[in-house]
Amino acid sequence: MKTYRDDAIVLRCHDLGEADRIITMLSRQHGKVRAVAKGVRRTKSRFGSRVEPFSMIDVQLYRGRNLDTITQVESRNQYGRTLVANYDAYTTASVMLELAGRLTGDDPDPGQFRLLHGALHASATAAHAPDLVLGSYMLRALALSGWELAVFECALCGVPGPHEAFHVASGGAVCDDCRPPGSTIPTVDTWQLIGALNEGDWRIADKSTDVARKSANALISAFAQWQLETKVKSLRMVRVGEQR
């Protein structure tokens, strides 16, 4: 069928011509979709404000040769309206959108869609500190893409832990026998926080110290960028442990 409908989260927008925009979305059933929203930059646009980044929408599209065309949009949740009022929530959510765009493709990926939706909702409702939500999202999103951080076993030989050392290029925790040069030794509190974020244990994560949060964020961010083989640009704007 030429026309299809799906739930989607707007990842980014690019201007096209004088009045149109290209909207990149992560949809529930159709993977990442790029579509033209015609006339949305005009003041009389019927749905211009509904296709801003962070928006959860019910969208109808018409399939095109290179780009689909948005024909109808209904707003589900305008998370951006809440997120822009909080610097830390906004910047961490921006990292989530960037990471989601890098980790997904044209194939359906309902797991990534649900994960991103849940993380945006948690950030917008202040369910947990923004940097903690981001850390948990990054670990889970990477795991869904096949890059699971080793926390409770050696990343190289699989022997059960706990292990003291962490090596980014090896994939996380490493035992004494496998430990490569350049490994770091995170504190026990940092390891506990990484494990809590990985498992979604918010009872432990919410009680973590600023020192542990900064250390965990640095390690998770380094792991993510190593696996992606590129910088995640939005990360440079994130503050960790400064806001509760």
Short mmCIF file of C-alpha atoms in Angstrom, two decimals:
data_model
loop_
_atom_site.label_atom_id
_atom_site.label_comp_id
_atom_site.label_asym_id
_atom_site.label_seq_id
_atom_site.Cartn_x
_atom_site.Cartn_y
_atom_site.Cartn_z
CA MET A 1 0.00 0.00 0.00
CA LYS A 2 1.17 3.50 -0.79
CA THR A 3 -0.25 4.95 2.44
CA TYR A 4 0.66 3.72 5.90
CA ARG A 5 0.24 4.85 9.49
CA ASP A 6 2.43 4.41 12.55
CA ASP A 7 3.45 5.81 15.91
CA ALA A 8 6.73 7.71 15.73
CA ILE A 9 9.16 9.86 17.70
CA VAL A 10 10.65 12.85 15.89
CA LEU A 11 14.45 12.69 15.99
CA ARG A 12 15.44 15.73 13.94
CA CYS A 13 14.27 18.23 11.30
CA HIS A 14 15.97 19.85 8.30
CA ASP A 15 14.64 22.76 6.28
CA LEU A 16 13.78 22.04 2.65
CA GLY A 17 13.06 24.85 0.25
CA GLU A 18 11.11 27.85 1.49
CA ALA A 19 8.35 26.18 3.49
CA ASP A 20 8.98 22.45 3.83
CA ARG A 21 10.99 20.31 6.21
CA ILE A 22 12.48 16.84 6.13
CA ILE A 23 11.46 15.03 9.31
CA THR A 24 13.49 12.07 10.55
CA MET A 25 11.48 9.79 12.83
CA LEU A 26 11.89 6.52 14.67
CA SER A 27 8.64 4.65 14.09
CA ARG A 28 7.27 1.71 16.01
CA GLN A 29 6.82 -0.69 13.07
CA HIS A 30 8.78 0.81 10.15
CA GLY A 31 12.15 1.67 11.66
CA LYS A 32 13.73 5.02 10.91
CA VAL A 33 11.71 7.05 8.42
CA ARG A 34 12.62 10.25 6.54
CA ALA A 35 9.63 12.14 5.20
CA VAL A 36 8.74 15.56 3.82
CA ALA A 37 6.34 17.71 5.81
CA LYS A 38 5.07 20.19 3.26
CA GLY A 39 4.36 23.77 4.27
CA VAL A 40 5.14 23.24 7.97
CA ARG A 41 7.23 26.40 8.17
CA ARG A 42 4.27 28.57 7.20
CA THR A 43 2.39 30.24 10.04
CA LYS A 44 -0.88 28.64 8.90
CA SER A 45 0.51 25.10 8.83
CA ARG A 46 -1.94 22.49 10.11
CA PHE A 47 0.67 20.45 11.95
CA GLY A 48 3.97 22.35 12.03
CA SER A 49 4.30 22.36 15.81
CA ARG A 50 3.49 18.64 16.03
CA VAL A 51 6.61 17.49 14.17
CA GLU A 52 9.27 19.08 16.35
CA PRO A 53 12.07 16.95 17.89
CA PHE A 54 11.07 14.93 20.99
CA SER A 55 7.44 14.73 19.82
CA MET A 56 5.56 11.43 20.04
CA ILE A 57 3.09 11.39 17.15
CA ASP A 58 0.57 9.28 15.28
CA VAL A 59 1.55 9.93 11.68
CA GLN A 60 0.15 8.96 8.28
CA LEU A 61 2.56 8.86 5.36
CA TYR A 62 2.53 8.36 1.61
CA ARG A 63 5.39 6.26 0.25
CA GLY A 64 7.68 8.00 -2.21
CA ARG A 65 10.63 6.92 -4.31
CA ASN A 66 13.27 8.66 -2.16
CA LEU A 67 11.32 10.35 0.62
CA ASP A 68 7.89 9.63 2.02
CA THR A 69 5.39 12.47 2.51
CA ILE A 70 3.56 13.23 5.74
CA THR A 71 -0.15 13.59 5.04
CA GLN A 72 -1.58 13.64 8.57
CA VAL A 73 -0.24 14.02 12.12
CA GLU A 74 -1.88 13.64 15.51
CA SER A 75 0.05 14.59 18.63
CA ARG A 76 0.43 11.95 21.35
CA ASN A 77 2.97 13.61 23.66
CA GLN A 78 4.84 16.86 23.09
CA TYR A 79 7.78 16.01 25.34
CA GLY A 80 9.80 18.91 23.97
CA ARG A 81 7.62 21.48 25.70
CA THR A 82 8.68 20.10 29.08
CA LEU A 83 12.24 19.19 28.23
CA VAL A 84 13.26 22.62 26.91
CA ALA A 85 12.44 24.14 30.31
CA ASN A 86 15.14 22.04 32.01
CA TYR A 87 18.68 22.30 30.65
CA ASP A 88 19.83 18.93 31.97
CA ALA A 89 16.73 17.08 30.80
CA TYR A 90 16.96 18.74 27.38
CA THR A 91 20.65 17.99 26.79
CA THR A 92 20.44 14.38 27.93
CA ALA A 93 17.32 13.82 25.83
CA SER A 94 19.18 15.31 22.86
CA VAL A 95 21.85 12.63 23.28
CA MET A 96 19.12 9.99 23.28
CA LEU A 97 17.73 11.24 19.96
CA GLU A 98 21.19 11.36 18.41
CA LEU A 99 22.04 7.88 19.63
CA ALA A 100 18.69 6.48 18.46
CA GLY A 101 19.33 7.92 15.01
CA ARG A 102 22.73 6.23 14.84
CA LEU A 103 21.60 2.85 16.17
CA THR A 104 18.52 2.35 14.00
CA GLY A 105 17.92 1.87 10.29
CA ASP A 106 15.10 1.17 7.87
CA ASP A 107 14.20 -2.19 9.40
CA PRO A 108 11.49 -2.35 12.08
CA ASP A 109 12.94 -2.02 15.57
CA PRO A 110 10.08 -1.92 18.12
CA GLY A 111 12.49 -2.52 21.01
CA GLN A 112 14.48 0.63 20.29
CA PHE A 113 11.25 2.58 19.84
CA ARG A 114 9.87 1.45 23.21
CA LEU A 115 13.16 2.14 24.95
CA LEU A 116 13.44 5.67 23.57
CA HIS A 117 9.82 6.43 24.39
CA GLY A 118 10.26 5.23 27.96
CA ALA A 119 13.46 7.24 28.43
CA LEU A 120 11.91 10.44 27.07
CA HIS A 121 8.88 9.97 29.32
CA ALA A 122 11.12 9.42 32.36
CA SER A 123 13.09 12.57 31.54
CA ALA A 124 10.02 14.73 30.89
CA THR A 125 8.32 13.60 34.10
CA ALA A 126 11.51 13.89 36.19
CA ALA A 127 11.17 10.28 37.32
CA HIS A 128 14.96 10.17 37.89
CA ALA A 129 17.95 12.48 37.46
CA PRO A 130 18.48 13.20 33.75
CA ASP A 131 22.05 11.87 33.66
CA LEU A 132 20.93 8.59 35.24
CA VAL A 133 18.15 8.16 32.70
CA LEU A 134 20.67 8.82 29.94
CA GLY A 135 23.18 6.29 31.31
CA SER A 136 20.55 3.58 31.56
CA TYR A 137 19.21 4.38 28.10
CA MET A 138 22.66 4.25 26.51
CA LEU A 139 23.49 0.87 28.05
CA ARG A 140 20.17 -0.68 27.01
CA ALA A 141 20.11 0.84 23.52
CA LEU A 142 23.62 -0.41 22.83
CA ALA A 143 22.71 -3.86 24.15
CA LEU A 144 19.72 -4.03 21.80
CA SER A 145 22.08 -3.28 18.93
CA GLY A 146 24.42 -6.11 19.94
CA TRP A 147 26.92 -4.12 22.00
CA GLU A 148 26.18 -5.14 25.56
CA LEU A 149 28.59 -3.80 28.15
CA ALA A 150 30.13 -6.58 30.27
CA VAL A 151 29.44 -5.75 33.91
CA PHE A 152 29.20 -9.02 35.81
CA GLU A 153 31.62 -11.15 33.77
CA CYS A 154 34.89 -10.70 31.90
CA ALA A 155 34.27 -9.23 28.46
CA LEU A 156 37.08 -11.34 26.97
CA CYS A 157 36.87 -14.78 28.58
CA GLY A 158 33.45 -14.70 30.22
CA VAL A 159 34.58 -15.74 33.70
CA PRO A 160 32.08 -14.52 36.30
CA GLY A 161 32.99 -11.47 38.39
CA PRO A 162 32.97 -9.14 40.04
CA HIS A 163 36.11 -7.79 38.39
CA GLU A 164 37.96 -4.59 39.26
CA ALA A 165 39.22 -3.45 35.87
CA PHE A 166 37.37 -1.78 33.01
CA HIS A 167 38.65 -1.63 29.43
CA VAL A 168 36.62 0.27 26.85
CA ALA A 169 37.95 -1.46 23.74
CA SER A 170 37.47 -4.91 25.30
CA GLY A 171 33.83 -4.25 26.11
CA GLY A 172 33.70 -3.50 29.83
CA ALA A 173 34.85 -5.52 32.83
CA VAL A 174 38.00 -7.60 32.42
CA CYS A 175 39.51 -10.18 34.77
CA ASP A 176 43.08 -10.05 36.06
CA ASP A 177 44.24 -12.65 33.53
CA CYS A 178 42.77 -10.81 30.52
CA ARG A 179 43.32 -7.26 31.70
CA PRO A 180 44.94 -5.25 28.83
CA PRO A 181 47.29 -2.32 29.33
CA GLY A 182 45.45 0.95 29.76
CA SER A 183 42.58 -0.54 31.78
CA THR A 184 41.05 1.62 34.49
CA ILE A 185 39.98 0.63 38.01
CA PRO A 186 36.59 2.20 38.80
CA THR A 187 35.51 2.48 42.42
CA VAL A 188 33.10 -0.05 43.90
CA ASP A 189 30.40 2.67 43.91
CA THR A 190 30.93 3.29 40.19
CA TRP A 191 30.65 -0.40 39.38
CA GLN A 192 27.51 -0.67 41.48
CA LEU A 193 25.97 2.28 39.64
CA ILE A 194 26.83 0.89 36.20
CA GLY A 195 25.28 -2.42 37.21
CA ALA A 196 22.16 -0.68 38.54
CA LEU A 197 21.73 1.37 35.36
CA ASN A 198 22.23 -1.74 33.27
CA GLU A 199 19.60 -3.65 35.24
CA GLY A 200 17.21 -0.73 35.81
CA ASP A 201 17.65 -0.89 39.60
CA TRP A 202 16.61 2.66 40.40
CA ARG A 203 16.68 2.05 44.15
CA ILE A 204 20.48 1.91 43.93
CA ALA A 205 20.92 4.37 41.05
CA ASP A 206 18.92 7.16 42.69
CA LYS A 207 21.13 6.99 45.81
CA SER A 208 24.41 7.18 43.90
CA THR A 209 26.97 9.87 44.67
CA ASP A 210 28.01 12.63 42.28
CA VAL A 211 31.50 11.12 42.06
CA ALA A 212 30.13 7.72 41.03
CA ARG A 213 27.73 9.32 38.52
CA LYS A 214 30.48 11.30 36.83
CA SER A 215 32.75 8.27 36.63
CA ALA A 216 29.99 5.97 35.34
CA ASN A 217 28.90 8.52 32.75
CA ALA A 218 32.46 8.90 31.46
CA LEU A 219 32.90 5.13 31.09
CA ILE A 220 29.50 4.55 29.46
CA SER A 221 30.02 7.46 27.06
CA ALA A 222 33.49 6.22 26.11
CA PHE A 223 32.11 2.72 25.52
CA ALA A 224 29.26 4.03 23.35
CA GLN A 225 31.53 6.16 21.18
CA TRP A 226 34.06 3.36 20.81
CA GLN A 227 31.36 1.02 19.51
CA LEU A 228 29.88 3.64 17.21
CA GLU A 229 33.38 4.60 15.99
CA THR A 230 32.40 8.27 16.13
CA LYS A 231 31.74 11.07 18.58
CA VAL A 232 28.23 11.61 19.92
CA LYS A 233 28.18 15.40 19.53
CA SER A 234 25.39 16.10 22.02
CA LEU A 235 27.37 14.53 24.87
CA ARG A 236 29.62 17.57 25.19
CA MET A 237 26.66 19.59 26.49
CA VAL A 238 25.67 17.15 29.24
CA ARG A 239 26.26 18.01 32.90
CA VAL A 240 26.56 15.10 35.33
CA GLY A 241 25.92 15.11 39.06
CA GLU A 242 25.31 18.85 39.31
CA GLN A 243 21.52 18.84 39.33
CA ARG A 244 19.16 16.68 41.37
#
